[in-house]
PDB file of C-alpha atoms in Angstrom:
ATOM      1  CA  GLY A   1       0.391  33.057 -24.980  1.00 81.00           C
ATOM      2  CA  ASN A   2       2.171  36.160 -23.789  1.00 87.00           C
ATOM      3  CA  SER A   3       2.019  39.343 -25.816  1.00 92.00           C
ATOM      4  CA  VAL A   4       2.902  43.021 -25.604  1.00 95.00           C
ATOM      5  CA  THR A   5       1.128  45.811 -27.454  1.00 96.00           C
ATOM      6  CA  GLN A   6       2.608  49.286 -27.569  1.00 95.00           C
ATOM      7  CA  MET A   7       1.445  52.405 -29.329  1.00 89.00           C
ATOM      8  CA  GLU A   8       2.497  52.673 -32.922  1.00 85.00           C
ATOM      9  CA  GLY A   9       4.858  55.399 -33.898  1.00 86.00           C
ATOM     10  CA  PRO A  10       6.454  57.372 -35.000  1.00 94.00           C
ATOM     11  CA  VAL A  11       6.068  59.911 -32.236  1.00 96.00           C
ATOM     12  CA  THR A  12       7.461  63.383 -32.911  1.00 97.00           C
ATOM     13  CA  LEU A  13       7.781  65.923 -30.112  1.00 97.00           C
ATOM     14  CA  SER A  14       9.439  69.239 -29.495  1.00 97.00           C
ATOM     15  CA  GLU A  15      12.123  69.529 -26.859  1.00 97.00           C
ATOM     16  CA  GLU A  16      10.740  69.871 -23.300  1.00 97.00           C
ATOM     17  CA  ALA A  17       7.389  68.316 -24.267  1.00 98.00           C
ATOM     18  CA  PHE A  18       5.731  65.613 -22.160  1.00 98.00           C
ATOM     19  CA  LEU A  19       6.091  62.053 -23.386  1.00 97.00           C
ATOM     20  CA  THR A  20       3.754  59.090 -22.977  1.00 97.00           C
ATOM     21  CA  ILE A  21       4.220  55.786 -24.770  1.00 98.00           C
ATOM     22  CA  ASN A  22       1.439  53.329 -24.009  1.00 97.00           C
ATOM     23  CA  CYS A  23       2.111  49.658 -23.361  1.00 98.00           C
ATOM     24  CA  THR A  24      -0.348  46.920 -22.447  1.00 97.00           C
ATOM     25  CA  TYR A  25       0.339  43.244 -21.999  1.00 96.00           C
ATOM     26  CA  THR A  26      -1.257  39.827 -21.874  1.00 94.00           C
ATOM     27  CA  ALA A  27       0.389  37.175 -19.738  1.00 89.00           C
ATOM     28  CA  THR A  28      -0.340  34.290 -17.463  1.00 81.00           C
ATOM     29  CA  GLY A  29       0.928  34.566 -13.938  1.00 79.00           C
ATOM     30  CA  TYR A  30       2.830  37.592 -12.715  1.00 82.00           C
ATOM     31  CA  PRO A  31       5.366  38.818 -15.259  1.00 89.00           C
ATOM     32  CA  SER A  32       8.093  41.373 -14.794  1.00 90.00           C
ATOM     33  CA  LEU A  33       7.893  44.375 -17.107  1.00 93.00           C
ATOM     34  CA  PHE A  34      10.655  46.290 -18.862  1.00 94.00           C
ATOM     35  CA  TRP A  35      11.344  49.249 -21.069  1.00 97.00           C
ATOM     36  CA  TYR A  36      14.382  49.019 -23.324  1.00 96.00           C
ATOM     37  CA  VAL A  37      15.771  51.817 -25.518  1.00 97.00           C
ATOM     38  CA  GLN A  38      17.611  51.410 -28.817  1.00 94.00           C
ATOM     39  CA  TYR A  39      19.643  54.282 -30.249  1.00 93.00           C
ATOM     40  CA  PRO A  40      20.310  54.280 -34.003  1.00 88.00           C
ATOM     41  CA  GLY A  41      22.548  51.422 -35.098  1.00 84.00           C
ATOM     42  CA  GLU A  42      23.003  50.085 -31.588  1.00 88.00           C
ATOM     43  CA  GLY A  43      21.795  47.245 -29.406  1.00 90.00           C
ATOM     44  CA  LEU A  44      19.146  47.537 -26.714  1.00 92.00           C
ATOM     45  CA  GLN A  45      19.788  49.131 -23.347  1.00 94.00           C
ATOM     46  CA  LEU A  46      17.668  48.463 -20.298  1.00 94.00           C
ATOM     47  CA  LEU A  47      15.906  51.702 -19.372  1.00 97.00           C
ATOM     48  CA  LEU A  48      13.808  50.609 -16.394  1.00 97.00           C
ATOM     49  CA  LYS A  49      11.956  47.648 -14.955  1.00 94.00           C
ATOM     50  CA  ALA A  50       9.240  46.701 -12.466  1.00 94.00           C
ATOM     51  CA  THR A  51       8.795  43.264 -10.985  1.00 90.00           C
ATOM     52  CA  LYS A  52       5.435  43.410  -9.206  1.00 89.00           C
ATOM     53  CA  ALA A  53       2.142  45.259  -9.223  1.00 92.00           C
ATOM     54  CA  ASP A  54       2.247  48.955  -8.269  1.00 95.00           C
ATOM     55  CA  ASP A  55       6.037  49.061  -8.570  1.00 95.00           C
ATOM     56  CA  LYS A  56       7.383  52.152 -10.301  1.00 97.00           C
ATOM     57  CA  GLY A  57      10.524  51.861 -12.380  1.00 97.00           C
ATOM     58  CA  SER A  58      12.488  55.025 -13.049  1.00 97.00           C
ATOM     59  CA  ASN A  59      15.718  56.057 -14.743  1.00 97.00           C
ATOM     60  CA  LYS A  60      17.065  59.180 -16.498  1.00 95.00           C
ATOM     61  CA  GLY A  61      13.786  61.034 -15.903  1.00 97.00           C
ATOM     62  CA  PHE A  62      11.678  58.232 -17.385  1.00 98.00           C
ATOM     63  CA  GLU A  63       9.045  56.479 -15.270  1.00 98.00           C
ATOM     64  CA  ALA A  64       6.613  53.599 -15.676  1.00 98.00           C
ATOM     65  CA  THR A  65       4.210  52.060 -13.169  1.00 98.00           C
ATOM     66  CA  TYR A  66       3.164  48.384 -13.208  1.00 96.00           C
ATOM     67  CA  ARG A  67      -0.646  48.462 -13.282  1.00 96.00           C
ATOM     68  CA  LYS A  68      -2.032  44.979 -12.850  1.00 93.00           C
ATOM     69  CA  GLU A  69      -5.679  46.064 -12.938  1.00 94.00           C
ATOM     70  CA  THR A  70      -5.265  47.591 -16.397  1.00 95.00           C
ATOM     71  CA  THR A  71      -2.375  45.294 -17.496  1.00 96.00           C
ATOM     72  CA  SER A  72      -0.382  48.356 -18.477  1.00 97.00           C
ATOM     73  CA  PHE A  73       3.140  49.749 -18.134  1.00 98.00           C
ATOM     74  CA  HIS A  74       3.081  53.157 -19.827  1.00 98.00           C
ATOM     75  CA  LEU A  75       6.351  55.043 -20.225  1.00 98.00           C
ATOM     76  CA  GLU A  76       6.403  58.737 -19.295  1.00 98.00           C
ATOM     77  CA  LYS A  77       8.875  61.586 -19.177  1.00 98.00           C
ATOM     78  CA  GLY A  78       8.068  65.104 -18.135  1.00 97.00           C
ATOM     79  CA  SER A  79      10.464  66.955 -20.438  1.00 96.00           C
ATOM     80  CA  VAL A  80      12.114  65.206 -23.376  1.00 98.00           C
ATOM     81  CA  GLN A  81      15.445  66.154 -24.896  1.00 97.00           C
ATOM     82  CA  VAL A  82      16.833  65.740 -28.415  1.00 97.00           C
ATOM     83  CA  SER A  83      19.103  63.029 -27.032  1.00 96.00           C
ATOM     84  CA  ASP A  84      16.037  60.931 -26.134  1.00 97.00           C
ATOM     85  CA  SER A  85      15.381  60.278 -29.823  1.00 97.00           C
ATOM     86  CA  ALA A  86      15.428  56.480 -30.150  1.00 96.00           C
ATOM     87  CA  VAL A  87      13.215  53.415 -30.459  1.00 95.00           C
ATOM     88  CA  TYR A  88      11.559  52.310 -27.223  1.00 97.00           C
ATOM     89  CA  PHE A  89      10.537  48.706 -26.601  1.00 96.00           C
ATOM     90  CA  CYS A  90       8.184  47.454 -23.945  1.00 96.00           C
ATOM     91  CA  ALA A  91       8.800  43.852 -22.869  1.00 93.00           C
ATOM     92  CA  LEU A  92       7.633  41.300 -20.380  1.00 91.00           C
ATOM     93  CA  SER A  93       9.417  38.389 -18.800  1.00 87.00           C
ATOM     94  CA  ALA A  94       7.543  35.280 -17.820  1.00 77.00           C
ATOM     95  CA  VAL A  95       8.708  31.823 -17.008  1.00 68.00           C
ATOM     96  CA  GLY A  96       8.881  29.554 -20.029  1.00 62.00           C
ATOM     97  CA  GLY A  97       9.994  26.136 -18.962  1.00 59.00           C
ATOM     98  CA  SER A  98      12.990  26.701 -16.727  1.00 55.00           C
ATOM     99  CA  ASN A  99      14.069  29.931 -18.303  1.00 63.00           C
ATOM    100  CA  TYR A 100      12.802  33.460 -18.285  1.00 70.00           C
ATOM    101  CA  LYS A 101      11.849  34.497 -21.805  1.00 79.00           C
ATOM    102  CA  LEU A 102      11.414  38.076 -22.948  1.00 87.00           C
ATOM    103  CA  THR A 103       8.433  38.983 -25.130  1.00 90.00           C
ATOM    104  CA  PHE A 104       8.800  42.334 -26.904  1.00 92.00           C
ATOM    105  CA  GLY A 105       6.411  44.854 -28.352  1.00 94.00           C
ATOM    106  CA  LYS A 106       7.122  46.132 -31.857  1.00 93.00           C
ATOM    107  CA  GLY A 107       8.828  49.288 -30.690  1.00 94.00           C
ATOM    108  CA  THR A 108       7.944  52.981 -30.872  1.00 95.00           C
ATOM    109  CA  LEU A 109      10.189  55.427 -32.693  1.00 95.00           C
ATOM    110  CA  LEU A 110      10.526  58.738 -30.856  1.00 97.00           C
ATOM    111  CA  THR A 111      11.957  61.800 -32.563  1.00 97.00           C
ATOM    112  CA  VAL A 112      12.553  64.942 -30.521  1.00 97.00           C
ATOM    113  CA  ASN A 113      13.117  68.161 -32.424  1.00 97.00           C
ATOM    114  CA  PRO A 114      15.004  71.148 -30.988  1.00 95.00           C
TER     115      PRO A 114
ATOM    116  CA  ASP B   1      34.980  47.237 -19.072  1.00 61.00           C
ATOM    117  CA  GLY B   2      32.545  44.347 -18.825  1.00 69.00           C
ATOM    118  CA  GLY B   3      30.127  43.848 -21.646  1.00 92.00           C
ATOM    119  CA  ILE B   4      28.973  41.969 -24.699  1.00 95.00           C
ATOM    120  CA  THR B   5      30.750  42.243 -28.017  1.00 95.00           C
ATOM    121  CA  GLN B   6      29.422  41.187 -31.383  1.00 96.00           C
ATOM    122  CA  SER B   7      31.348  40.962 -34.602  1.00 93.00           C
ATOM    123  CA  PRO B   8      31.351  41.892 -37.328  1.00 93.00           C
ATOM    124  CA  LYS B   9      29.159  44.987 -37.299  1.00 92.00           C
ATOM    125  CA  TYR B  10      28.121  44.288 -40.903  1.00 94.00           C
ATOM    126  CA  LEU B  11      28.163  40.928 -42.658  1.00 93.00           C
ATOM    127  CA  PHE B  12      27.388  40.023 -46.237  1.00 91.00           C
ATOM    128  CA  ARG B  13      26.175  36.615 -47.321  1.00 88.00           C
ATOM    129  CA  LYS B  14      26.128  35.117 -50.783  1.00 88.00           C
ATOM    130  CA  GLU B  15      23.481  32.675 -51.950  1.00 83.00           C
ATOM    131  CA  GLY B  16      24.032  29.175 -50.561  1.00 85.00           C
ATOM    132  CA  GLN B  17      26.629  30.333 -48.059  1.00 91.00           C
ATOM    133  CA  ASN B  18      26.717  29.734 -44.327  1.00 94.00           C
ATOM    134  CA  VAL B  19      27.897  32.638 -42.180  1.00 94.00           C
ATOM    135  CA  THR B  20      28.744  32.808 -38.495  1.00 96.00           C
ATOM    136  CA  LEU B  21      28.075  35.725 -36.169  1.00 97.00           C
ATOM    137  CA  SER B  22      30.242  36.077 -33.113  1.00 97.00           C
ATOM    138  CA  CYS B  23      29.036  36.920 -29.601  1.00 98.00           C
ATOM    139  CA  GLU B  24      31.394  37.175 -26.625  1.00 97.00           C
ATOM    140  CA  GLN B  25      30.672  38.301 -23.072  1.00 97.00           C
ATOM    141  CA  ASN B  26      32.977  38.936 -20.125  1.00 96.00           C
ATOM    142  CA  LEU B  27      30.204  39.438 -17.594  1.00 93.00           C
ATOM    143  CA  ASN B  28      30.468  35.879 -16.290  1.00 93.00           C
ATOM    144  CA  HIS B  29      26.821  35.350 -17.213  1.00 92.00           C
ATOM    145  CA  ASP B  30      25.500  31.824 -17.467  1.00 91.00           C
ATOM    146  CA  ALA B  31      22.653  32.428 -19.934  1.00 92.00           C
ATOM    147  CA  MET B  32      22.991  33.765 -23.477  1.00 94.00           C
ATOM    148  CA  TYR B  33      20.436  34.511 -26.185  1.00 94.00           C
ATOM    149  CA  TRP B  34      20.157  35.323 -29.888  1.00 97.00           C
ATOM    150  CA  TYR B  35      17.406  37.555 -31.257  1.00 96.00           C
ATOM    151  CA  ARG B  36      16.463  38.647 -34.727  1.00 96.00           C
ATOM    152  CA  GLN B  37      15.115  42.169 -35.356  1.00 93.00           C
ATOM    153  CA  ASP B  38      13.293  43.130 -38.544  1.00 92.00           C
ATOM    154  CA  PRO B  39      12.211  46.706 -39.427  1.00 84.00           C
ATOM    155  CA  GLY B  40       9.112  47.758 -37.526  1.00 78.00           C
ATOM    156  CA  GLN B  41       9.085  44.500 -35.590  1.00 80.00           C
ATOM    157  CA  GLY B  42       9.949  43.558 -32.086  1.00 84.00           C
ATOM    158  CA  LEU B  43      12.706  41.111 -31.300  1.00 91.00           C
ATOM    159  CA  ARG B  44      12.166  37.412 -31.901  1.00 93.00           C
ATOM    160  CA  LEU B  45      14.105  34.722 -30.044  1.00 93.00           C
ATOM    161  CA  ILE B  46      16.184  32.376 -32.197  1.00 96.00           C
ATOM    162  CA  TYR B  47      18.112  30.254 -29.664  1.00 96.00           C
ATOM    163  CA  TYR B  48      19.104  30.463 -26.034  1.00 93.00           C
ATOM    164  CA  SER B  49      21.565  28.700 -23.782  1.00 93.00           C
ATOM    165  CA  GLN B  50      21.363  28.393 -20.028  1.00 89.00           C
ATOM    166  CA  ILE B  51      24.683  26.632 -19.448  1.00 90.00           C
ATOM    167  CA  VAL B  52      27.733  25.503 -21.383  1.00 94.00           C
ATOM    168  CA  ASN B  53      27.124  22.656 -23.831  1.00 95.00           C
ATOM    169  CA  ASP B  54      23.367  23.109 -23.685  1.00 93.00           C
ATOM    170  CA  PHE B  55      20.989  25.223 -25.772  1.00 94.00           C
ATOM    171  CA  GLN B  56      17.321  25.327 -26.732  1.00 92.00           C
ATOM    172  CA  LYS B  57      15.375  26.508 -29.760  1.00 94.00           C
ATOM    173  CA  GLY B  58      13.488  29.738 -29.538  1.00 92.00           C
ATOM    174  CA  ASP B  59      10.533  30.844 -31.610  1.00 90.00           C
ATOM    175  CA  ILE B  60      12.266  31.020 -35.005  1.00 95.00           C
ATOM    176  CA  ALA B  61      15.159  28.516 -34.931  1.00 96.00           C
ATOM    177  CA  GLU B  62      14.717  27.104 -38.442  1.00 96.00           C
ATOM    178  CA  GLY B  63      17.698  27.858 -40.659  1.00 96.00           C
ATOM    179  CA  TYR B  64      19.976  28.720 -37.725  1.00 97.00           C
ATOM    180  CA  SER B  65      22.398  26.775 -35.552  1.00 97.00           C
ATOM    181  CA  VAL B  66      24.398  27.596 -32.418  1.00 98.00           C
ATOM    182  CA  SER B  67      27.066  26.159 -30.154  1.00 97.00           C
ATOM    183  CA  ARG B  68      28.057  26.869 -26.563  1.00 97.00           C
ATOM    184  CA  GLU B  69      31.462  25.339 -25.983  1.00 97.00           C
ATOM    185  CA  LYS B  70      32.632  28.108 -23.651  1.00 96.00           C
ATOM    186  CA  LYS B  71      30.741  30.144 -21.108  1.00 96.00           C
ATOM    187  CA  GLU B  72      31.751  33.441 -22.674  1.00 97.00           C
ATOM    188  CA  SER B  73      30.981  32.573 -26.296  1.00 98.00           C
ATOM    189  CA  PHE B  74      27.723  31.818 -28.144  1.00 98.00           C
ATOM    190  CA  PRO B  75      28.213  31.969 -31.935  1.00 98.00           C
ATOM    191  CA  LEU B  76      25.248  31.877 -34.304  1.00 98.00           C
ATOM    192  CA  THR B  77      25.456  30.307 -37.776  1.00 97.00           C
ATOM    193  CA  VAL B  78      22.986  31.424 -40.392  1.00 95.00           C
ATOM    194  CA  THR B  79      22.737  28.503 -42.776  1.00 94.00           C
ATOM    195  CA  SER B  80      21.769  28.418 -46.425  1.00 89.00           C
ATOM    196  CA  ALA B  81      18.426  26.972 -45.302  1.00 88.00           C
ATOM    197  CA  GLN B  82      17.465  30.391 -43.915  1.00 89.00           C
ATOM    198  CA  LYS B  83      15.789  31.910 -46.962  1.00 86.00           C
ATOM    199  CA  ASN B  84      15.292  35.401 -45.600  1.00 90.00           C
ATOM    200  CA  PRO B  85      18.384  36.143 -43.510  1.00 92.00           C
ATOM    201  CA  THR B  86      18.550  39.908 -43.969  1.00 94.00           C
ATOM    202  CA  ALA B  87      18.025  41.357 -40.478  1.00 95.00           C
ATOM    203  CA  PHE B  88      19.704  42.879 -37.448  1.00 94.00           C
ATOM    204  CA  TYR B  89      20.927  40.176 -35.053  1.00 96.00           C
ATOM    205  CA  LEU B  90      21.255  40.871 -31.356  1.00 96.00           C
ATOM    206  CA  CYS B  91      23.000  38.769 -28.747  1.00 96.00           C
ATOM    207  CA  ALA B  92      22.110  39.074 -25.065  1.00 95.00           C
ATOM    208  CA  SER B  93      23.101  37.548 -21.762  1.00 94.00           C
ATOM    209  CA  SER B  94      21.766  37.300 -18.239  1.00 91.00           C
ATOM    210  CA  ILE B  95      23.306  36.301 -14.942  1.00 87.00           C
ATOM    211  CA  GLY B  96      21.490  32.991 -14.816  1.00 75.00           C
ATOM    212  CA  SER B  97      18.554  31.219 -16.326  1.00 60.00           C
ATOM    213  CA  ASN B  98      16.355  32.365 -13.451  1.00 63.00           C
ATOM    214  CA  GLN B  99      17.370  35.989 -13.785  1.00 57.00           C
ATOM    215  CA  GLU B 100      15.134  38.226 -15.820  1.00 70.00           C
ATOM    216  CA  THR B 101      17.223  41.203 -16.872  1.00 85.00           C
ATOM    217  CA  GLN B 102      18.986  40.621 -20.165  1.00 90.00           C
ATOM    218  CA  TYR B 103      21.881  42.762 -21.380  1.00 92.00           C
ATOM    219  CA  PHE B 104      22.406  43.267 -25.093  1.00 94.00           C
ATOM    220  CA  GLY B 105      25.356  43.562 -27.433  1.00 95.00           C
ATOM    221  CA  PRO B 106      25.615  46.193 -30.199  1.00 94.00           C
ATOM    222  CA  GLY B 107      24.269  43.894 -32.919  1.00 94.00           C
ATOM    223  CA  THR B 108      25.326  42.580 -36.332  1.00 95.00           C
ATOM    224  CA  ARG B 109      23.540  43.602 -39.514  1.00 94.00           C
ATOM    225  CA  LEU B 110      23.410  40.764 -42.045  1.00 94.00           C
ATOM    226  CA  LEU B 111      22.822  41.576 -45.696  1.00 92.00           C
ATOM    227  CA  VAL B 112      22.412  39.257 -48.649  1.00 86.00           C
ATOM    228  CA  LEU B 113      24.371  39.942 -51.852  1.00 82.00           C
TER     229      LEU B 113
END
């Protein structure tokens, strides 16, 4: 079946540090890949997505590239801010029956200190 | 503003009681979903609905029930058969069943008294 594995947290960084959160996946076919962000006490917000190999998703300074050869979709940001503190979820979408189903990783808690 | 609303924000359940979580969307989306989130875990799919009056079980449907009588509403009932209901429940929607991007509501935290 489909699965997503992302690096375990928590991750603690200082402001303006470089961020990488690793994500690898297992899926049949050609899934779409997503990063969602969850701020404390809130629902999930779509951060970025990529729908085919070598696509790069980007938003708010975050980037991730769909690497089919390594089945990876690592999240990066060049300079994090305190406001980026949240839980980040990697997810994939693959056809299950007639509906697209999301499979999530367990989430990585990021804390950015001033 | 278009979006997904969930109510209440916090809900308390007594032993043997059924409780219903509300989810409403004004995005005109056809598909709606319910997920359960436990600490340190990813989201797990409970039920989903692609069109009005139709829904399918997800990965952990036991102890839950849903209805989809209106396009904009997809309430979830946590029944007394669900022995470990304490969790954060998230509702989501997408434009159609063949659309991949899901949009989430703010969630309801269910606690057992």
